[in-house]
Coordinates of C-alpha atoms in Angstrom, one line a residue:
Chain A
M1 CA 23.4 41.5 32.7
K2 CA 25.6 38.7 34.0
K3 CA 22.5 36.5 34.4
K4 CA 21.5 37.2 30.8
D5 CA 24.9 36.2 29.6
E6 CA 24.8 33.0 31.6
Q7 CA 21.4 32.2 30.1
E8 CA 22.8 32.8 26.6
K9 CA 25.6 30.5 27.5
I10 CA 23.2 27.7 28.5
M11 CA 21.3 28.1 25.3
T12 CA 24.5 27.9 23.2
R13 CA 25.4 24.7 25.1
L14 CA 22.0 23.2 24.5
N15 CA 22.4 23.9 20.8
A16 CA 25.7 22.1 20.9
L17 CA 24.2 18.8 22.3
P18 CA 24.9 16.2 19.7
P19 CA 22.4 14.3 17.4
I20 CA 21.7 10.8 18.7
K21 CA 21.6 8.2 16.0
S22 CA 19.1 5.3 16.0
P23 CA 21.1 2.0 16.2
Q24 CA 18.3 0.1 14.4
A25 CA 18.5 -0.6 10.7
K26 CA 15.7 0.7 8.5
E27 CA 14.7 -2.7 7.2
S28 CA 14.6 -4.4 10.6
L29 CA 12.4 -1.6 11.9
Y30 CA 10.1 -2.0 8.9
K31 CA 9.8 -5.7 9.4
K32 CA 8.8 -5.2 13.1
I33 CA 6.2 -2.6 12.1
E34 CA 4.9 -4.8 9.2
T35 CA 4.4 -7.7 11.6
Q36 CA 2.4 -5.6 14.0
L37 CA 0.2 -4.1 11.2
Q38 CA -0.4 -7.2 9.2
P39 CA -2.8 -9.2 11.3
E40 CA -5.2 -6.3 11.2
Q41 CA -4.9 -5.9 7.4
K42 CA -4.8 -9.4 6.1
Q43 CA -7.1 -11.5 8.3
P44 CA -10.7 -11.1 7.1
R45 CA -13.1 -11.1 10.0
S46 CA -14.9 -14.4 10.2
K47 CA -18.6 -14.2 10.4
Y48 CA -18.4 -16.4 13.5
A49 CA -16.3 -13.7 15.1
T50 CA -19.4 -11.5 15.3
I51 CA -22.1 -14.2 15.7
F52 CA -20.4 -16.0 18.5
P53 CA -19.9 -13.0 20.9
A54 CA -23.5 -11.9 20.1
L55 CA -24.9 -15.3 21.0
A56 CA -22.7 -15.4 24.1
T57 CA -23.9 -12.0 25.1
I58 CA -27.6 -13.0 24.7
I59 CA -27.1 -16.2 26.7
L60 CA -25.3 -14.2 29.5
V61 CA -28.0 -11.5 29.5
V62 CA -30.8 -14.3 29.8
F63 CA -28.7 -15.9 32.6
V64 CA -28.3 -12.7 34.5
V65 CA -32.0 -11.8 34.1
I66 CA -32.9 -15.3 35.5
L67 CA -30.5 -14.8 38.4
V68 CA -31.8 -11.3 39.2
Q69 CA -35.4 -12.5 39.1
N70 CA -34.6 -15.4 41.5
Q71 CA -33.0 -13.0 43.9
L72 CA -35.9 -10.5 43.8
F73 CA -38.3 -13.3 44.8
T74 CA -36.2 -14.3 47.8
D75 CA -37.0 -12.8 51.2
Q76 CA -33.5 -11.6 52.0
A77 CA -33.5 -7.9 52.6
S78 CA -29.8 -7.5 52.9
E79 CA -27.5 -6.3 50.3
T80 CA -26.1 -8.6 47.6
T81 CA -23.0 -8.6 45.5
V82 CA -23.1 -7.9 41.8
S83 CA -20.2 -9.4 40.0
D84 CA -17.8 -7.5 37.7
Y85 CA -20.1 -8.7 34.9
A86 CA -22.8 -6.3 36.0
F87 CA -20.4 -3.4 35.9
D88 CA -19.1 -4.5 32.5
M89 CA -22.7 -4.6 31.3
A90 CA -23.2 -1.1 32.4
R91 CA -20.2 0.0 30.5
E92 CA -21.3 -1.9 27.4
N93 CA -24.7 -0.2 27.6
R94 CA -22.9 3.1 27.3
G95 CA -21.1 1.8 24.2
E96 CA -17.6 1.7 25.6
A97 CA -14.9 -0.5 24.3
D98 CA -12.3 -0.3 27.0
V99 CA -12.9 -2.4 30.1
V100 CA -11.7 -1.7 33.6
E101 CA -10.5 -4.7 35.5
F102 CA -11.7 -5.0 39.1
S103 CA -10.2 -7.3 41.6
E104 CA -12.2 -9.5 44.0
Q105 CA -11.9 -6.7 46.7
E106 CA -13.4 -4.1 44.4
D107 CA -16.6 -6.0 43.7
I108 CA -19.5 -3.6 43.8
I109 CA -22.1 -3.9 46.5
M110 CA -25.6 -2.8 45.5
P111 CA -29.0 -2.9 47.1
K112 CA -31.1 -5.5 45.2
S113 CA -33.7 -2.9 44.3
D114 CA -31.0 -1.0 42.3
I115 CA -30.2 -3.9 40.0
D116 CA -31.5 -2.8 36.6
L117 CA -29.7 -4.0 33.6
S118 CA -30.9 -1.2 31.4
Q119 CA -29.6 1.4 33.9
M120 CA -26.9 0.0 36.2
N121 CA -25.5 3.4 37.3
P122 CA -26.8 4.1 40.7
Y123 CA -26.2 7.8 40.4
Q124 CA -28.2 10.4 38.6
T125 CA -25.9 13.2 37.4
E126 CA -28.3 15.1 35.1
N127 CA -31.7 16.6 35.4
I128 CA -31.7 16.6 39.2
P129 CA -34.7 18.5 40.6
G130 CA -33.7 21.9 41.9
I131 CA -30.3 21.9 40.2
T132 CA -30.0 24.6 37.6
G133 CA -26.3 24.2 36.7
R134 CA -24.7 21.4 34.7
Y135 CA -21.5 21.1 36.8
I136 CA -22.2 23.4 39.7
V137 CA -24.9 23.7 42.4
N138 CA -26.5 27.1 42.5
A139 CA -28.4 28.1 45.6
T140 CA -32.1 27.8 44.7
D141 CA -35.3 27.7 46.8
D142 CA -35.9 24.1 45.7
L143 CA -32.7 23.1 47.6
L144 CA -33.8 24.7 50.9
E145 CA -35.5 21.5 52.1
R146 CA -32.6 19.3 51.0
H147 CA -29.1 18.6 52.2
L148 CA -25.8 18.7 50.4
V149 CA -23.1 16.3 51.3
T150 CA -19.6 16.6 49.8
V151 CA -18.0 13.2 48.9
V152 CA -14.6 13.3 47.3
G153 CA -13.2 10.6 45.0
M154 CA -10.0 10.7 43.0
S155 CA -9.5 10.6 39.2
D156 CA -8.7 7.2 37.9
D157 CA -4.9 7.9 37.8
A158 CA -5.1 9.3 41.4
M159 CA -3.9 12.7 40.2
Y160 CA -6.9 14.9 41.0
P161 CA -9.4 15.0 43.9
V162 CA -12.9 15.2 42.5
P163 CA -15.5 16.6 44.9
L164 CA -19.1 15.5 44.3
T165 CA -22.2 17.0 45.9
V166 CA -24.7 14.4 46.9
I167 CA -28.2 16.0 47.0
T168 CA -30.1 14.2 49.7
A169 CA -33.2 14.6 51.8
K170 CA -31.3 13.1 54.8
E171 CA -29.6 15.1 57.6
H172 CA -26.0 16.0 57.0
S173 CA -24.3 14.1 59.7
L174 CA -21.1 12.0 60.1
D175 CA -23.3 8.9 60.1
Y176 CA -24.5 9.8 56.7
Y177 CA -20.9 10.3 55.7
N178 CA -19.9 6.9 56.9
E179 CA -22.9 5.3 55.1
Q180 CA -22.1 7.2 51.9
L181 CA -18.4 6.6 51.8
S182 CA -18.4 3.0 52.7
S183 CA -20.8 2.1 49.9
F184 CA -20.1 4.9 47.4
Q185 CA -19.4 3.3 44.0
F186 CA -16.8 5.7 42.6
P187 CA -16.0 3.4 39.6
F188 CA -19.5 4.1 38.1
L189 CA -18.2 7.6 37.6
G190 CA -14.8 6.6 36.4
L191 CA -13.3 7.6 39.7
T192 CA -11.5 5.8 42.6
G193 CA -11.9 6.1 46.3
E194 CA -12.1 2.8 48.0
A195 CA -9.9 3.9 50.8
F196 CA -12.9 5.0 52.8
E197 CA -14.5 1.6 52.8
F198 CA -12.4 0.8 55.8
G199 CA -12.8 3.9 58.0
T200 CA -15.5 5.4 60.2
F201 CA -15.7 9.1 61.1
T202 CA -16.7 10.2 64.6
Q203 CA -16.5 13.5 66.5
T204 CA -15.1 13.7 70.0
Q205 CA -14.5 16.9 72.0
A206 CA -14.6 19.1 68.8
E207 CA -12.1 16.9 67.1
L208 CA -12.8 14.9 64.0
V209 CA -11.6 11.3 64.2
L210 CA -11.2 8.8 61.5
T211 CA -10.9 5.2 62.8
I212 CA -9.6 2.6 60.5
N213 CA -11.6 -0.5 61.4
D214 CA -9.4 -3.1 59.8
L215 CA -5.9 -1.8 59.0
D216 CA -4.7 -5.2 57.7
E217 CA -7.6 -5.6 55.4
M218 CA -7.2 -2.0 54.2
N219 CA -3.5 -2.5 53.5
R220 CA -4.1 -5.8 51.7
S221 CA -6.8 -4.3 49.5
V222 CA -5.3 -1.0 48.4
G223 CA -1.8 -0.6 49.8
S224 CA -0.9 1.8 52.6
S225 CA 0.7 4.3 50.4
D226 CA -2.3 4.7 48.2
Q227 CA -4.5 5.1 51.3
A228 CA -2.4 7.9 52.6
A229 CA -2.5 9.8 49.3
I230 CA -6.2 9.4 48.9
F231 CA -6.8 10.5 52.4
D232 CA -4.5 13.4 52.1
Q233 CA -6.0 14.7 48.8
T234 CA -9.6 14.1 49.7
L235 CA -10.0 14.8 53.4
R236 CA -9.2 18.5 52.9
F237 CA -11.9 19.0 50.4
M238 CA -14.4 17.4 52.7
F239 CA -13.5 18.8 56.1
A240 CA -11.1 21.8 55.8
D241 CA -14.0 24.2 56.1
A242 CA -14.9 23.0 59.5
Y243 CA -11.8 21.4 61.0
E244 CA -8.1 22.3 61.1
S245 CA -6.9 18.7 61.5
L246 CA -8.2 15.2 61.7
V247 CA -7.1 12.5 64.1
I248 CA -6.4 9.2 62.5
Q249 CA -6.3 6.0 64.6
D250 CA -6.8 2.2 64.5
E251 CA -9.5 0.4 66.3
V252 CA -7.7 0.5 69.7
G253 CA -6.8 4.2 69.3
D254 CA -3.2 3.8 68.2
S255 CA -1.6 5.7 65.4
V256 CA -1.6 4.2 61.9
D257 CA 1.3 3.3 59.7
L258 CA 0.6 4.8 56.3
G259 CA 3.6 3.6 54.3
P260 CA 5.7 6.5 53.0
F261 CA 3.7 9.0 55.1
G262 CA 5.1 7.2 58.2
V263 CA 3.2 6.5 61.3
M264 CA 0.4 9.0 61.4
D265 CA -1.9 10.1 64.2
R266 CA -3.1 13.4 62.7
F267 CA -3.7 14.9 59.3
D268 CA -3.5 18.7 58.9
L269 CA -6.4 20.0 56.9
S270 CA -4.9 23.0 55.1
P271 CA -7.5 25.3 53.6
V272 CA -8.7 24.7 50.1
Q273 CA -8.3 28.0 48.2
G274 CA -7.0 29.6 45.1
L275 CA -8.0 27.0 42.6
S276 CA -8.4 26.8 38.9
Y277 CA -11.4 24.6 37.9
K278 CA -11.2 22.6 34.7
Y279 CA -13.0 19.6 33.3
L280 CA -12.1 15.9 33.5
E281 CA -13.5 13.3 31.1
T282 CA -13.5 10.0 32.9
S283 CA -13.2 6.5 31.4
T284 CA -16.9 6.0 31.9
G285 CA -17.7 9.0 29.8
H286 CA -18.7 11.3 32.7
K287 CA -17.5 14.9 32.5
L288 CA -16.8 16.4 35.9
I289 CA -15.4 19.7 37.0
V290 CA -12.2 19.4 39.0
P291 CA -10.2 21.7 41.2
I292 CA -6.6 22.2 40.3
E293 CA -4.2 23.6 42.9
R294 CA -1.1 24.1 40.9
T295 CA 0.0 25.0 37.4
V296 CA 1.6 22.3 35.3
N297 CA 4.9 23.7 36.5
G298 CA 3.9 23.1 40.1
E299 CA 3.2 26.7 41.2
R300 CA 0.2 27.7 43.3
F301 CA -2.2 30.4 42.1
I302 CA -1.8 33.6 44.1
T303 CA -4.4 35.7 42.3
I304 CA -7.5 34.9 40.2
D305 CA -6.0 36.2 37.0
E306 CA -3.3 33.4 37.2
A307 CA -6.1 30.8 37.7
L308 CA -8.0 32.3 34.7
V309 CA -4.9 32.0 32.5
D310 CA -4.5 28.4 33.6
M311 CA -8.1 27.6 32.9
Q312 CA -7.3 28.1 29.2
E313 CA -4.6 25.3 29.3
P314 CA -5.7 21.7 28.8
V315 CA -3.6 18.9 30.2
P316 CA -4.2 16.1 27.6
A317 CA -1.8 13.7 29.4
T318 CA -4.2 13.5 32.3
D319 CA -7.5 14.0 30.4
I320 CA -8.0 17.5 31.7
Q321 CA -9.8 19.9 29.4
S322 CA -9.6 23.6 29.5
S323 CA -12.6 25.4 30.9
I324 CA -12.1 28.7 29.1
P325 CA -11.7 28.0 25.4
E326 CA -8.2 28.6 24.0
G327 CA -8.1 31.8 21.9
V328 CA -10.8 33.5 23.8
S329 CA -9.7 36.9 25.1
Y330 CA -11.2 38.9 28.0
T331 CA -10.7 41.9 30.3
L332 CA -10.7 41.3 34.0
D333 CA -12.0 44.0 36.3
L334 CA -11.6 43.6 40.1
S335 CA -12.5 47.1 41.0
Q336 CA -15.8 46.1 42.8
E337 CA -15.3 44.6 46.2
K338 CA -16.0 40.9 46.3
Q339 CA -17.0 40.9 42.6
V340 CA -15.2 39.6 39.5
R341 CA -16.2 41.3 36.2
L342 CA -15.1 39.6 33.0
S343 CA -15.7 41.2 29.6
F344 CA -15.2 38.7 26.8
D345 CA -14.3 39.9 23.4
Q346 CA -16.5 38.5 20.5
H347 CA -15.4 35.0 19.5
E348 CA -17.1 32.3 17.4
V349 CA -17.2 29.8 20.2
L350 CA -19.0 32.1 22.6
G351 CA -22.8 32.2 22.6
D352 CA -25.8 30.5 24.2
N353 CA -24.2 27.1 24.0
T354 CA -22.7 24.3 26.2
T355 CA -19.1 25.5 25.9
T356 CA -20.0 29.0 27.2
Q357 CA -22.1 27.6 30.0
E358 CA -19.3 25.3 31.0
M359 CA -16.9 28.3 31.0
I360 CA -19.2 30.4 33.1
E361 CA -19.7 27.6 35.7
A362 CA -15.9 27.1 35.9
I363 CA -15.4 30.8 36.4
L364 CA -18.1 31.0 39.1
I365 CA -16.6 28.2 41.2
T366 CA -13.0 29.5 40.6
A367 CA -14.0 32.9 41.8
K368 CA -15.4 31.3 45.0
S369 CA -12.1 29.7 45.7
F370 CA -10.6 33.2 45.8
Y371 CA -13.3 34.4 48.2
F372 CA -15.3 36.4 45.7
D373 CA -19.1 36.5 46.2
E374 CA -20.3 37.4 42.7
V375 CA -19.3 37.3 39.1
M376 CA -20.5 39.4 36.2
I377 CA -20.0 38.1 32.7
M378 CA -20.2 40.3 29.6
I379 CA -19.8 38.9 26.1
E380 CA -19.3 41.3 23.2
G381 CA -21.5 40.8 20.2
M382 CA -24.0 38.5 21.9
T383 CA -27.6 39.2 21.0
E384 CA -29.0 36.9 23.7
D385 CA -29.0 38.2 27.3
R386 CA -28.4 34.8 28.9
V387 CA -26.4 31.6 28.5
G388 CA -28.4 28.6 29.8
P389 CA -29.6 29.6 33.3
Y390 CA -27.0 32.5 33.6
E391 CA -27.9 36.1 32.9
L392 CA -25.3 38.1 31.2
N393 CA -24.4 41.7 32.4
K394 CA -25.8 40.9 35.9
A395 CA -24.1 39.8 39.1
L396 CA -24.3 36.0 39.5
D397 CA -23.8 34.5 43.0
V398 CA -21.0 32.0 43.3
P399 CA -22.2 28.4 43.7
I400 CA -22.6 26.2 46.8
G401 CA -21.3 23.0 45.4
I402 CA -20.0 21.2 42.3
N403 CA -20.7 18.0 40.4
P404 CA -24.2 17.4 41.7
L405 CA -25.5 13.9 41.9
Q406 CA -28.4 12.1 43.4
V407 CA -28.5 8.4 44.5
I408 CA -31.2 6.6 42.5
E409 CA -33.5 5.0 45.0
Chain B
M30 CA 2.6 1.1 3.0
K31 CA 6.3 0.5 2.3
T32 CA 6.4 3.6 0.1
T33 CA 4.9 5.7 2.8
F34 CA 7.2 4.3 5.5
D35 CA 10.3 4.8 3.2
Y36 CA 9.3 8.4 2.7
L37 CA 8.6 9.1 6.4
Y38 CA 11.8 7.3 7.4
D39 CA 14.0 9.1 4.9
T40 CA 12.6 12.5 5.7
Y41 CA 12.0 12.5 9.4
H42 CA 13.4 9.4 11.1
Q43 CA 16.6 10.9 12.5
D44 CA 14.8 14.0 14.0
V45 CA 11.9 12.0 15.5
Y46 CA 14.2 9.4 17.0
Q47 CA 16.4 12.1 18.5
Y48 CA 13.4 13.8 20.0
I49 CA 12.2 10.6 21.6
F50 CA 15.7 9.6 22.8
Y51 CA 16.3 12.9 24.5
L52 CA 13.0 12.5 26.3
V53 CA 13.5 8.9 27.5
K54 CA 17.3 8.7 27.3
N55 CA 17.3 5.0 26.7
H56 CA 17.9 3.4 23.2
Q57 CA 15.7 0.4 23.9
A58 CA 12.8 2.4 25.0
A59 CA 13.3 5.0 22.2
E60 CA 13.3 2.1 19.6
D61 CA 10.1 0.7 21.0
L62 CA 8.4 4.1 21.1
I63 CA 9.5 5.1 17.6
Q64 CA 8.1 1.8 16.3
E65 CA 4.8 2.5 18.1
T66 CA 4.8 6.0 16.6
Y67 CA 5.3 4.7 13.0
I68 CA 2.4 2.2 13.6
K69 CA 0.1 5.0 14.6
V70 CA 1.3 7.2 11.8
L71 CA 0.9 4.5 9.1
K72 CA -2.6 3.7 10.4
S73 CA -3.7 7.3 10.1
H74 CA -1.4 8.8 7.4
Q75 CA -4.3 8.7 4.9
H76 CA -6.3 10.9 7.2
F77 CA -3.6 13.5 7.5
R78 CA -5.3 16.6 6.4
G79 CA -2.4 18.9 6.1
E80 CA -3.7 21.3 8.8
S81 CA -0.3 21.3 10.4
S82 CA 2.9 20.5 8.7
E83 CA 3.7 16.8 8.3
K84 CA 6.6 17.2 10.6
T85 CA 4.7 18.8 13.5
W86 CA 2.0 16.2 13.0
L87 CA 4.6 13.4 13.3
F88 CA 6.2 15.0 16.3
S89 CA 2.9 15.4 17.9
I90 CA 2.1 11.7 17.6
A91 CA 5.6 10.8 18.9
R92 CA 5.0 13.1 21.9
H93 CA 1.7 11.5 22.8
T94 CA 3.3 8.1 22.5
V95 CA 6.0 9.1 24.9
M96 CA 3.5 10.6 27.3
D97 CA 1.5 7.4 27.3
F98 CA 4.7 5.5 28.1
F99 CA 5.5 7.8 31.0
R100 CA 2.0 7.5 32.3
K101 CA 2.2 3.7 32.1
Q102 CA 5.5 3.8 33.9
Q103 CA 4.1 6.1 36.6
R104 CA 1.1 3.8 37.2
E105 CA 3.5 0.9 37.6
K106 CA 5.6 2.9 40.0
N107 CA 2.6 4.0 41.9
K108 CA 1.6 0.4 42.6
W109 CA 4.8 0.0 44.5
F110 CA 5.8 3.4 45.8
G111 CA 2.6 5.1 46.4
L112 CA 0.6 8.0 45.0
F113 CA 1.9 10.9 47.0
N114 CA 3.6 12.5 44.2
K115 CA 2.2 15.9 43.7
E116 CA 1.0 16.9 40.3
D117 CA 4.4 18.0 39.1
D118 CA 6.5 15.1 40.5
W119 CA 5.5 12.5 37.9
L120 CA 6.3 15.0 35.2
T121 CA 10.0 14.9 36.1
V122 CA 11.6 11.9 34.6
Q123 CA 14.9 10.6 35.9
S124 CA 17.0 8.5 33.6
T125 CA 19.1 5.6 34.9
A126 CA 20.4 4.3 31.5
P127 CA 24.1 4.4 30.6
L128 CA 25.2 7.4 28.6
P129 CA 25.2 6.9 24.8
E130 CA 28.4 7.1 22.9
E131 CA 27.6 10.5 21.4
I132 CA 27.4 12.0 25.0
L133 CA 30.4 10.1 26.4
V134 CA 32.8 12.0 24.1
L135 CA 31.5 15.4 25.2
S136 CA 33.2 17.6 27.8
E137 CA 32.4 17.1 31.4
E138 CA 30.3 20.3 31.4
Q139 CA 28.2 19.2 28.4
Q140 CA 27.7 15.8 30.1
L141 CA 26.5 17.6 33.2
L142 CA 24.0 19.7 31.1
Y143 CA 22.7 16.5 29.5
A144 CA 22.2 15.0 33.0
Q145 CA 20.5 18.1 34.4
L146 CA 17.8 17.9 31.7
D147 CA 16.3 15.1 33.9
K148 CA 15.7 17.6 36.6
L149 CA 13.4 19.7 34.5
T150 CA 9.7 18.9 34.4
L151 CA 8.5 17.0 31.4
D152 CA 6.9 20.1 29.9
Q153 CA 10.2 22.1 30.3
K154 CA 12.2 19.2 28.8
N155 CA 9.9 19.0 25.8
V156 CA 10.3 22.7 25.1
I157 CA 14.1 22.6 25.5
I158 CA 14.5 19.6 23.2
L159 CA 12.2 21.0 20.5
R160 CA 13.6 24.5 20.6
F161 CA 17.3 23.9 21.1
I162 CA 18.1 20.4 20.1
Q163 CA 15.6 20.1 17.3
A164 CA 16.0 23.8 16.5
M165 CA 12.2 24.3 16.0
S166 CA 10.4 27.6 15.9
I167 CA 8.2 28.8 18.8
H168 CA 5.2 28.4 16.4
D169 CA 6.0 24.7 15.5
T170 CA 6.8 23.9 19.2
A171 CA 3.5 25.3 20.2
R172 CA 1.7 23.2 17.6
I173 CA 3.4 20.0 18.6
L174 CA 2.8 20.6 22.3
E175 CA -0.8 21.9 21.6
W176 CA 0.0 25.1 23.6
T177 CA -0.2 28.8 23.0
E178 CA 3.0 30.4 21.8
S179 CA 3.2 32.5 25.0
K180 CA 3.1 29.3 27.1
V181 CA 6.1 28.0 25.1
K182 CA 8.0 31.2 25.7
T183 CA 7.2 31.2 29.5
T184 CA 8.1 27.5 29.9
Q185 CA 11.3 28.0 27.9
H186 CA 12.3 30.9 30.1
R187 CA 11.6 29.0 33.3
A188 CA 13.5 25.9 32.0
I189 CA 16.6 28.0 31.0
K190 CA 16.5 29.7 34.4
K191 CA 16.3 26.3 36.2
L192 CA 19.2 24.9 34.1
Q193 CA 21.2 27.9 34.9
Q194 CA 20.5 27.5 38.6
L195 CA 21.3 23.8 38.5
M196 CA 24.6 24.3 36.6
G197 CA 25.5 27.1 39.1
D198 CA 24.7 24.9 42.1
N199 CA 26.9 22.3 40.7
E200 CA 29.8 24.6 40.2
K201 CA 29.5 25.9 43.8
G202 CA 29.1 22.4 45.1

């Protein structure tokens, strides 16, 4: 009772906080606004304003084609550097207006054979053979002969780790990790992750070791604090299943100074569990499924019902979209061991469509993070018995990976 | 354009300015942000379709403008201080600006409450400002924040509880 009274008191005090007046006069504010709006309204667009950039673009494209042809005819088999222009071209090809600026250190290294102005993105994220899901990797016979490698980037604002599943014919080994991470071009997916360019993974006496090859260069390029955050967020998603911790060292085996993290010689890899999966739309227009460990209020998910509630909440400030549409209602049944049963009430957005498929995929991977093996989805009022590749009213296995991609070779 | 501006200013300016100010707690920043809000509103006012009330629409634009400002600030901060902040850290905004006149004349306890608002997450702060300082309904608050009404209620409850705890801690301390 006393607590309730105290809360009432706080509310009364909040109500009593005074109005704050704007010190700026109406006319002076209007003048400022008018000045900012006028150039757009009054200046007619000169015809040269469209002709000149178009001509410049044609000249640049011809110039780059000549350059590329010259390079293809040389005997050098090593990798070459494609300037920021190539990346900008790729973005233009996708019709995007905003341009990401890259520094000298962030130049993109690509094998010559990958240089293709019509399709600069070196990663295939759709229509991958053997992949039945859009954003998840379901276990299929077609994948038995192939290997899955988890590579983790960060969202552009470094808020969320984004695990990617590279589908490859090569053996899954630390060498492959080293190859993938040092040359992985996260910016093509609207992600960041350059921290790994400077490190090499090795395994000694059952311990995983990350050796920073050139600490000075790494700190110059990204900044030690950024490195630490990226390592901390991403290493767990890559290795927590197999290792409890990771040794971090410099070239001579000494511990590494990672700014605000202090001098580090070991990272604890706490288990990745109890997640709410939602969708992130990146600056390059890619949509990726992302694991979220906490609610917007900073609390961890204890049970799957909490995660399911969170999945209906978008976070517009960080470009996170909900994975279960708002307004959709359901009944959760956890009476079967290792199985999640969800009965959705009839709703106009639910049907054999992309939204529902995305919802099912997010639920499947969320269930996996709470150690469930199967999910059964029922949707009231649906005449079809499936949504994309997923059968309704039947137990579906949880996936083996998320965000599948293949390197275009 | 002037007519639309006059109408919006005369009808909503004080409320929107106050909302922005309580979020950023700095007159200069609030002036810049309200200016930016008007620019966005005037550019799109003809497209306002009346699906929400004009007031919630205006507040929603102001909220997005302030969020963009905080995100930009955070990115700048990250360049210098690192990216360790967990998801919720950046959503807590600490003000360093001097107290405005309206607050200086308040009792010590009210000044403390004003200061403690900075210790709430940005979501909690948004709800508290809209519900108690702007006296908006749960329905309108939900529309502005693009949330469900139940989320507004839960966030409000947690915010009040946190303020109660913060004020209590201070009394003990």
